[in-house]
Coordinates of C-alpha atoms and ligand atoms in Angstrom, one line a residue:
X20 CA 94.1 -43.6 200.1
X21 CA 96.4 -40.2 199.1
X22 CA 95.5 -37.4 201.8
X23 CA 94.0 -34.3 200.3
X24 CA 95.5 -31.6 199.5
X25 CA 95.8 -29.4 201.6
X26 CA 96.1 -25.6 201.7
X27 CA 97.3 -22.7 203.9
X28 CA 95.2 -19.3 203.0
X29 CA 96.5 -16.1 204.5
X30 CA 94.0 -13.3 205.3
X31 CA 90.2 -13.8 206.5
X32 CA 89.3 -11.2 204.3
X33 CA 86.3 -11.6 201.8
X34 CA 88.6 -12.7 199.8
X35 CA 90.3 -15.3 201.7
X36 CA 87.2 -16.6 203.9
X37 CA 85.7 -17.2 200.7
X38 CA 88.2 -19.1 199.0
X39 CA 88.1 -21.2 202.1
X40 CA 84.8 -22.1 202.1
X41 CA 84.9 -23.6 198.0
X42 CA 88.0 -25.7 198.5
X43 CA 87.1 -27.3 202.2
X44 CA 83.8 -27.9 200.5
X45 CA 85.4 -30.0 197.9
X46 CA 87.3 -32.2 200.5
X47 CA 90.9 -30.0 200.2
X48 CA 92.1 -29.5 204.0
X49 CA 92.7 -25.7 204.4
X50 CA 94.0 -23.5 207.3
X51 CA 93.3 -20.2 207.5
X52 CA 95.7 -17.5 209.7
X53 CA 94.4 -13.8 210.4
X54 CA 96.0 -11.6 211.2
X55 CA 94.0 -10.0 214.1
X56 CA 92.5 -11.2 217.1
X57 CA 89.2 -9.9 216.3
X58 CA 88.2 -11.4 212.7
X59 CA 85.1 -9.3 213.2
X60 CA 86.5 -6.1 213.6
X61 CA 86.2 -4.5 209.9
X62 CA 86.8 -0.7 208.8
X63 CA 84.2 0.4 206.9
X64 CA 80.8 0.9 207.3
X65 CA 78.9 -0.6 204.5
X66 CA 79.7 -2.1 201.8
X67 CA 77.5 -2.1 197.9
X68 CA 77.8 -5.8 196.8
X69 CA 77.2 -6.1 193.0
X70 CA 75.1 -9.0 191.2
X71 CA 78.5 -10.3 190.5
X72 CA 79.7 -10.1 194.3
X73 CA 76.4 -11.9 194.9
X74 CA 76.8 -14.5 192.5
X75 CA 79.7 -15.9 194.2
X76 CA 77.8 -14.8 197.5
X77 CA 75.6 -17.0 196.2
X78 CA 77.9 -20.3 195.1
X79 CA 79.0 -20.0 198.9
X80 CA 76.5 -20.8 199.7
X81 CA 74.8 -17.8 202.0
X82 CA 73.1 -15.3 199.8
X83 CA 70.0 -15.7 201.5
X84 CA 71.6 -14.5 204.9
X85 CA 72.8 -11.4 202.5
X86 CA 69.2 -11.2 201.3
X87 CA 67.5 -11.2 204.6
X88 CA 70.0 -8.6 206.5
X89 CA 70.9 -6.2 203.6
X90 CA 69.5 -3.6 201.3
X91 CA 67.8 -5.4 197.8
X92 CA 68.1 -2.1 195.3
X93 CA 68.0 -1.8 191.0
X94 CA 68.5 1.7 190.6
X95 CA 70.5 4.4 191.2
X96 CA 70.2 8.2 191.3
X97 CA 72.2 11.2 189.7
X98 CA 71.0 14.3 191.9
X99 CA 72.1 18.1 192.0
X100 CA 73.8 18.9 195.1
X101 CA 70.6 20.4 196.9
X102 CA 68.7 16.8 196.3
X103 CA 67.2 17.4 193.2
X104 CA 66.6 14.2 191.1
X105 CA 68.4 14.4 187.8
X106 CA 68.3 10.9 186.3
X107 CA 67.9 8.1 187.5
X108 CA 68.4 5.0 185.8
X109 CA 68.3 0.9 186.2
X110 CA 71.5 -0.4 187.2
X111 CA 72.3 -4.0 185.3
X112 CA 71.9 -6.5 186.5
X113 CA 75.4 -8.3 186.7
X114 CA 74.9 -11.2 188.7
X115 CA 72.1 -13.0 186.9
X116 CA 68.1 -11.8 186.5
X117 CA 67.5 -14.0 189.5
X118 CA 69.6 -11.5 191.3
X119 CA 69.2 -8.2 192.2
X120 CA 71.4 -5.3 190.2
X121 CA 72.9 -4.9 194.0
X122 CA 72.6 -4.8 197.8
X123 CA 73.7 -2.6 200.3
X124 CA 75.2 -3.6 203.8
X125 CA 77.1 -3.8 207.3
X126 CA 80.4 -4.3 206.8
X127 CA 80.1 -6.2 210.2
X128 CA 77.1 -8.1 209.0
X129 CA 78.2 -9.5 205.6
X130 CA 82.2 -10.2 207.5
X131 CA 80.1 -12.1 210.1
X132 CA 78.3 -14.6 207.2
X133 CA 81.4 -15.3 206.1
X134 CA 82.6 -16.0 209.6
X135 CA 80.6 -18.3 209.9
X136 CA 80.8 -20.2 206.6
X137 CA 84.0 -21.1 207.4
X138 CA 83.5 -22.1 210.4
X139 CA 81.2 -24.3 209.2
X140 CA 82.8 -25.9 206.5
X141 CA 85.7 -27.2 209.3
X142 CA 88.6 -25.2 208.4
X143 CA 91.7 -24.6 210.7
X144 CA 91.1 -21.0 212.3
X145 CA 94.1 -19.1 213.6
X146 CA 93.0 -16.0 214.5
X147 CA 96.1 -13.3 215.1
X148 CA 98.3 -15.4 213.7
X149 CA 100.5 -14.3 210.5
X150 CA 102.5 -16.5 207.9
X151 CA 106.8 -16.2 207.0
X152 CA 106.9 -18.2 203.8
X153 CA 109.9 -20.3 204.4
X154 CA 110.8 -22.9 201.3
X155 CA 108.8 -22.5 198.2
X156 CA 109.7 -24.8 195.4
X157 CA 107.8 -26.5 192.8
X158 CA 105.7 -29.1 194.7
X159 CA 105.6 -26.8 198.5
X160 CA 105.7 -24.6 200.6
X161 CA 106.7 -24.3 204.0
X162 CA 106.3 -21.7 206.2
X163 CA 106.6 -20.9 209.4
X164 CA 103.3 -19.4 211.7
X165 CA 103.4 -17.1 214.2
X166 CA 102.4 -19.7 216.9
X167 CA 106.8 -20.8 215.7
X168 CA 105.4 -23.9 215.0
X169 CA 106.1 -25.2 210.8
X170 CA 103.8 -26.7 208.7
X171 CA 104.2 -28.2 204.9
X172 CA 101.6 -27.1 202.7
X173 CA 100.8 -27.5 198.9
X174 CA 99.6 -24.4 198.1
X175 CA 99.7 -20.9 200.0
X176 CA 96.6 -18.6 198.6
X177 CA 98.5 -14.7 199.7
X178 CA 94.2 -12.8 200.9
X179 CA 95.9 -10.8 202.9
X180 CA 94.8 -7.2 201.7
X181 CA 96.2 -5.2 199.8
X182 CA 99.4 -3.8 202.2
X183 CA 100.0 -7.7 201.3
X184 CA 103.2 -8.6 203.4
X185 CA 103.3 -12.0 201.5
X186 CA 102.9 -10.6 198.2
X187 CA 105.9 -9.1 199.3
X188 CA 107.9 -11.5 200.7
X189 CA 108.1 -14.0 197.6
X190 CA 109.3 -10.7 195.3
X191 CA 106.4 -9.3 193.9
X192 CA 107.2 -5.6 194.1
X193 CA 103.9 -4.1 192.9
X194 CA 102.5 -1.7 195.7
X195 CA 99.5 0.2 195.7
X196 CA 99.8 4.3 195.3
X197 CA 97.2 6.5 195.8
X198 CA 94.7 8.4 193.2
X199 CA 94.4 11.6 194.4
X200 CA 90.7 11.2 196.3
X201 CA 89.9 10.6 199.9
X202 CA 86.6 9.6 201.2
X203 CA 84.7 10.2 204.4
X204 CA 82.5 7.4 205.8
X205 CA 79.7 7.1 208.3
X206 CA 77.2 4.7 208.8
X207 CA 73.6 6.2 209.9
X208 CA 69.8 5.3 210.5
X209 CA 68.0 5.0 207.1
X210 CA 65.5 7.0 206.1
X211 CA 62.1 5.4 205.4
X212 CA 61.9 6.8 201.4
X213 CA 65.5 6.1 200.6
X214 CA 65.1 2.8 199.3
X215 CA 68.7 3.1 196.6
X216 CA 72.0 4.7 195.8
X217 CA 71.9 8.7 195.0
X218 CA 75.0 9.9 193.5
X219 CA 75.1 14.5 194.1
X220 CA 78.5 15.2 192.1
X221 CA 79.4 18.8 192.2
X222 CA 78.6 20.9 195.7
X223 CA 82.2 21.5 197.5
X224 CA 83.0 17.4 197.2
X225 CA 83.6 15.8 194.1
X226 CA 80.9 13.2 194.8
X227 CA 78.7 12.7 197.7
X228 CA 76.2 9.5 198.6
X229 CA 74.5 7.5 200.1
X230 CA 73.1 3.3 200.3
X231 CA 70.8 1.5 202.0
X232 CA 72.5 -1.2 204.1
X233 CA 69.4 -2.7 206.0
X234 CA 65.6 -2.1 206.7
X235 CA 66.9 1.0 209.7
X236 CA 70.8 1.7 208.3
X237 CA 72.8 2.9 205.3
X238 CA 75.7 4.3 204.7
X239 CA 77.3 7.6 203.8
X240 CA 80.2 9.2 202.3
X241 CA 81.9 12.2 201.0
X242 CA 84.5 12.5 198.1
X243 CA 86.7 15.0 198.2
X244 CA 90.7 15.2 196.7
X245 CA 93.7 13.8 199.1
X246 CA 94.9 16.0 202.4
X247 CA 97.7 15.5 204.3
X248 CA 96.8 12.7 206.7
X249 CA 98.7 13.5 209.1
X250 CA 97.4 17.4 209.2
X251 CA 93.6 16.0 210.3
X252 CA 93.2 14.8 214.1
X253 CA 90.8 11.6 214.7
X254 CA 89.2 13.4 216.6
X255 CA 88.2 16.1 214.5
X256 CA 86.7 13.3 212.1
X257 CA 83.1 14.3 212.1
X258 CA 83.5 18.5 212.3
X259 CA 85.1 17.8 209.0
X260 CA 83.1 14.8 207.7
X261 CA 79.9 16.9 208.6
X262 CA 80.8 20.4 206.7
X263 CA 81.2 18.5 203.6
X264 CA 77.8 16.8 204.0
X265 CA 76.6 19.6 205.2
X266 CA 76.5 21.7 201.5
X267 CA 73.8 18.7 200.2
X268 CA 70.6 18.9 200.0
X269 CA 67.5 15.9 199.8
X270 CA 68.1 13.2 202.6
X271 CA 71.5 15.1 203.4
X272 CA 70.3 17.4 206.1
X273 CA 68.7 13.6 208.2
X274 CA 72.3 12.0 207.4
X275 CA 74.4 15.1 208.4
X276 CA 72.5 15.1 212.1
X277 CA 74.2 11.2 212.7
X278 CA 77.7 12.9 211.8
X279 CA 78.2 13.6 215.7
X280 CA 81.1 10.5 216.7
X281 CA 84.4 10.8 214.9
X282 CA 84.9 7.5 216.4
X283 CA 82.0 6.8 214.1
X284 CA 83.7 8.2 211.0
X285 CA 86.0 6.6 208.5
X286 CA 88.4 8.3 206.5
X287 CA 91.1 7.1 203.7
X288 CA 92.1 7.2 200.2
X289 CA 91.5 5.9 197.6
X290 CA 94.3 3.4 195.8
X291 CA 95.2 1.8 192.7
X292 CA 97.4 -1.8 192.6
X293 CA 97.4 -3.7 189.8
X294 CA 99.8 -6.7 189.4
X295 CA 100.9 -8.0 186.2
X296 CA 102.8 -11.1 184.5
X297 CA 101.9 -13.5 186.8
X298 CA 99.6 -13.1 190.4
X299 CA 101.9 -16.7 191.6
X300 CA 105.6 -17.8 192.6
X301 CA 105.8 -21.0 193.3
X302 CA 103.2 -22.3 195.0
X303 CA 101.9 -19.3 196.3
X304 CA 99.5 -17.6 194.5
X305 CA 98.0 -14.2 195.1
X306 CA 93.9 -13.7 195.3
X307 CA 91.5 -10.2 195.8
X308 CA 93.5 -6.9 196.9
X309 CA 96.6 -8.9 197.3
X310 CA 96.2 -8.7 193.4
X311 CA 94.7 -5.3 192.1
X312 CA 92.4 -2.6 194.1
X313 CA 90.8 0.2 192.7
X314 CA 88.4 3.0 194.3
X315 CA 85.3 1.9 194.6
X316 CA 84.2 4.2 192.1
X317 CA 82.6 1.5 190.6
X318 CA 81.9 -0.5 193.8
X319 CA 84.1 -3.5 192.6
X320 CA 86.9 -4.4 194.8
X321 CA 85.8 -7.2 197.3
X322 CA 83.4 -8.2 193.6
X323 CA 86.5 -8.5 191.4
X324 CA 87.7 -10.4 195.0
X325 CA 85.4 -13.2 195.3
X326 CA 85.4 -14.1 191.8
X327 CA 89.2 -14.2 192.4
X328 CA 88.7 -16.7 195.3
X329 CA 85.9 -18.7 193.9
X330 CA 87.5 -18.8 189.8
X331 CA 90.9 -20.2 191.9
X332 CA 89.0 -23.2 193.4
X333 CA 87.7 -24.2 190.7
X334 CA 91.0 -24.4 188.7
X335 CA 92.3 -26.2 192.1
X336 CA 89.6 -28.4 192.5
X337 CA 89.6 -28.9 188.1
X338 CA 92.9 -30.2 188.2
X339 CA 95.8 -33.1 189.3
X340 CA 98.7 -30.7 188.5
X341 CA 99.5 -27.1 190.6
X342 CA 101.5 -25.4 188.4
X343 CA 102.9 -23.2 186.6
X344 CA 100.9 -23.5 183.4
X345 CA 97.5 -24.0 185.7
X346 CA 98.1 -20.4 188.0
X347 CA 99.2 -18.9 184.3
X348 CA 96.0 -20.0 182.7
X349 CA 94.2 -18.1 186.5
X350 CA 96.3 -14.9 186.3
X351 CA 95.3 -14.8 181.5
X352 CA 92.0 -15.1 183.4
X353 CA 91.8 -13.4 185.9
X354 CA 93.1 -10.9 184.4
X355 CA 91.3 -9.5 181.1
X356 CA 88.2 -9.4 183.3
X357 CA 90.4 -7.3 186.8
X358 CA 92.7 -4.8 184.2
X359 CA 89.6 -2.8 182.9
X360 CA 87.7 -2.7 185.8
X361 CA 90.6 -1.0 187.5
X362 CA 91.4 0.9 184.7
X363 CA 87.5 2.2 184.8
X364 CA 87.2 2.8 188.4
X365 CA 90.2 5.0 188.6
X366 CA 89.3 6.5 184.9
X367 CA 86.1 8.0 186.8
X368 CA 87.9 10.1 189.2
X369 CA 90.5 11.2 187.2
X370 CA 87.6 12.8 185.4
X371 CA 87.1 14.2 188.4
X372 CA 89.8 15.5 189.5
X373 CA 90.7 17.0 185.7
X374 CA 87.3 18.3 186.1
X375 CA 86.2 16.8 182.7
X376 CA 82.6 18.3 182.1
X377 CA 82.0 16.1 178.6
X378 CA 83.1 12.9 180.4
X379 CA 81.6 9.3 179.2
X380 CA 81.1 8.5 181.9
X381 CA 77.4 6.1 182.0
X382 CA 78.6 4.9 178.7
X383 CA 82.1 3.5 180.6
X384 CA 79.7 2.9 183.6
X385 CA 77.6 0.5 181.0
X386 CA 80.6 -1.2 179.1
X387 CA 82.2 -2.6 182.0
X388 CA 78.6 -3.7 184.2
X389 CA 78.1 -5.6 180.7
X390 CA 81.8 -7.0 180.5
X391 CA 81.0 -8.4 184.3
X392 CA 77.4 -9.9 183.4
X393 CA 80.0 -12.9 181.9
X394 CA 80.8 -15.7 183.4
X395 CA 84.2 -14.7 185.4
Ligands
FAD10 C1 87.3 3.1 200.5 C2 86.4 2.5 200.5 C3 85.3 1.7 199.7 C4 84.6 0.7 199.5 N1 83.5 0.5 199.0 C5 83.7 -1.0 198.1 C6 82.6 -1.1 197.8 O1 81.0 -0.3 197.7 N2 82.2 -2.9 197.3 C7 83.1 -3.1 197.0 O2 82.8 -4.5 196.4 N3 84.0 -3.5 196.8 C8 84.7 -2.4 198.4 N4 85.7 -1.6 198.2 C9 86.8 -3.3 198.0 C10 86.6 -4.0 199.2 O3 86.7 -3.7 200.7 C11 88.2 -4.4 199.0 O4 88.5 -5.0 197.6 C12 87.6 -5.6 199.8 O5 87.6 -5.8 201.0 C13 89.4 -7.2 199.0 O6 89.4 -8.2 200.1 P1 90.7 -8.9 200.5 O7 89.8 -10.1 201.7 O8 91.3 -8.8 199.3 O9 91.4 -7.7 201.8 P2 90.8 -7.1 203.0 O10 89.4 -7.3 202.9 O11 91.3 -6.5 203.4 O12 90.6 -9.3 204.4 C14 92.4 -8.9 203.9 C15 92.7 -9.9 205.5 O13 94.0 -10.5 205.9 C16 94.8 -9.7 206.9 N5 95.9 -9.9 206.5 C17 96.8 -8.8 207.0 N6 97.8 -9.3 207.0 C18 98.1 -10.2 207.2 C19 99.2 -11.1 207.5 N7 100.1 -11.4 207.3 N8 98.7 -12.4 208.2 C20 97.1 -12.9 208.0 N9 96.8 -12.1 207.7 C21 96.5 -10.4 207.5 C22 93.4 -8.5 207.1 O14 93.7 -8.2 209.2 C23 92.5 -9.1 206.9 O15 91.5 -9.7 207.3 C24 86.3 -0.6 198.9 C25 87.4 0.0 199.1 C26 87.6 1.1 199.7 C27 88.9 1.6 199.8

C-alpha cells in the first residue's frame, strides 16, 4: 500500500485552517504549524463574510455553526454622517441563493470554529512553532521545525499571512504596500434595531460603518488617512476613535458610548499586495494573504483566502502529478479572480483619497460581486 502524501501547512489562519481540513478529508497526512502560542488570539473585532466565503465554510462542514454564531443579513445602507439613510440596496448573494448575502461574525468566534474543525480533522498541530525551508526540490521539501526536528514533506503550503516569512524564504520578493488609509475598529453591544451594515461617507472620516456580528454584538469602524503610527500612543486609541466617531449620528452615539477602553480598539493600516507570475517555487505554494491582500472595501480578503484553500485542495486531490504545471494552473485559475478584486478594492479607496465625487462605486462593486457569484 502506498503511503498517503504528506503536507505541511504553515500558518493557522482562515486559509491554513481551511486547507488543512479539506486535505485531511481526502486522506492526506497534514501537519500544521502556527507561530502563535495562543492560536485563538486574532486581531480585530469582527469580520464581514460575503456569500462566497460562506460557500467555502459550508464545504468545510461548519456552516451551521457559523450561521448559529453570526448575524446574517442581505442589504447595505448608505447614510449621511448624521445617520439619515440615503439609500439601501440588496446585496448580491455571491455564495448562491441558498446562503445569505452576508454574515457578520466576531473574529474569535470564527477562528474557534475553524480551530475545532482542524482538531477534529486529525491533523497534527504544533503551536508556537515555525518552519524553516532547508531543501525544496521537484519531489518534496525538507524543513526544520521550531523544535529543531527535521522532516520531509511532499508539499509545503505557505498560509502564513501578509508578512509571510515562507514567501520570502522561497525568493518571492513581494511585500505589502500601504494604500494610504487606516482603520479604527471596536466591538460593541448591538442596538436591537441595527440589523445590517450601514456606511456613512463623508464627515471627518472617509467611511464610518458597522456590521452586526451576533444577536448581541457588532463591530464598528472608522476609516481615515494614514498617520504615523509612532505618533499615536496605544493608550490614546479609545480617545482617537471616539473623537472621530462622535461626529456621526444614527446608531453611532450608542456605539460611541462603548469606545472607552484603549485595549479594545484596534488600529491598522490598509495594505495591498498581489504576487504575479506564480504562487509557488518547487514544492512550496502560497495561499491567502501570503499571496495577495487588499483593503477591506469589498470585505473580500478572507473570502478569497478561503477560496484559495478550496481550489488548491481540489486540484491537489484531483491530480497524481504535483508539479509545476499543476501549481501554475492553480495560479492562473486564482489570479483571474483575485486580481480584479484586489484592483477594485484598491480603486474604491483611491477614489476616496483623491476626492473623486462622481466615481461609479456601485457599478464597480456590482461588476465585481457578480463575477464572484461564479464558482471559483
Ligand atoms: C482592517 C481589516 C479588515 C478586514 N476585514 C475583512 C472582512 O470584513 N472580510 C474579509 O473577508 N476579509 C477581511 N480582511 C482580510 C482578512 O482578515 C484576511 O484576508 C485573512 O485573515 C487572511 O487569512 P490568512 O489565513 O491568509 O492569513 P492570516 O489570517 O494572517 O493568518 C496567518 C497565520 O499564520 C501565522 N503565522 C505567521 N507567520 C508564521 C510563521 N512563520 N510560521 C507559522 N505561522 C505563522 C499567524 O500567526 C496567523 O495565525 C480584513 C483585513 C483587514 C486588515
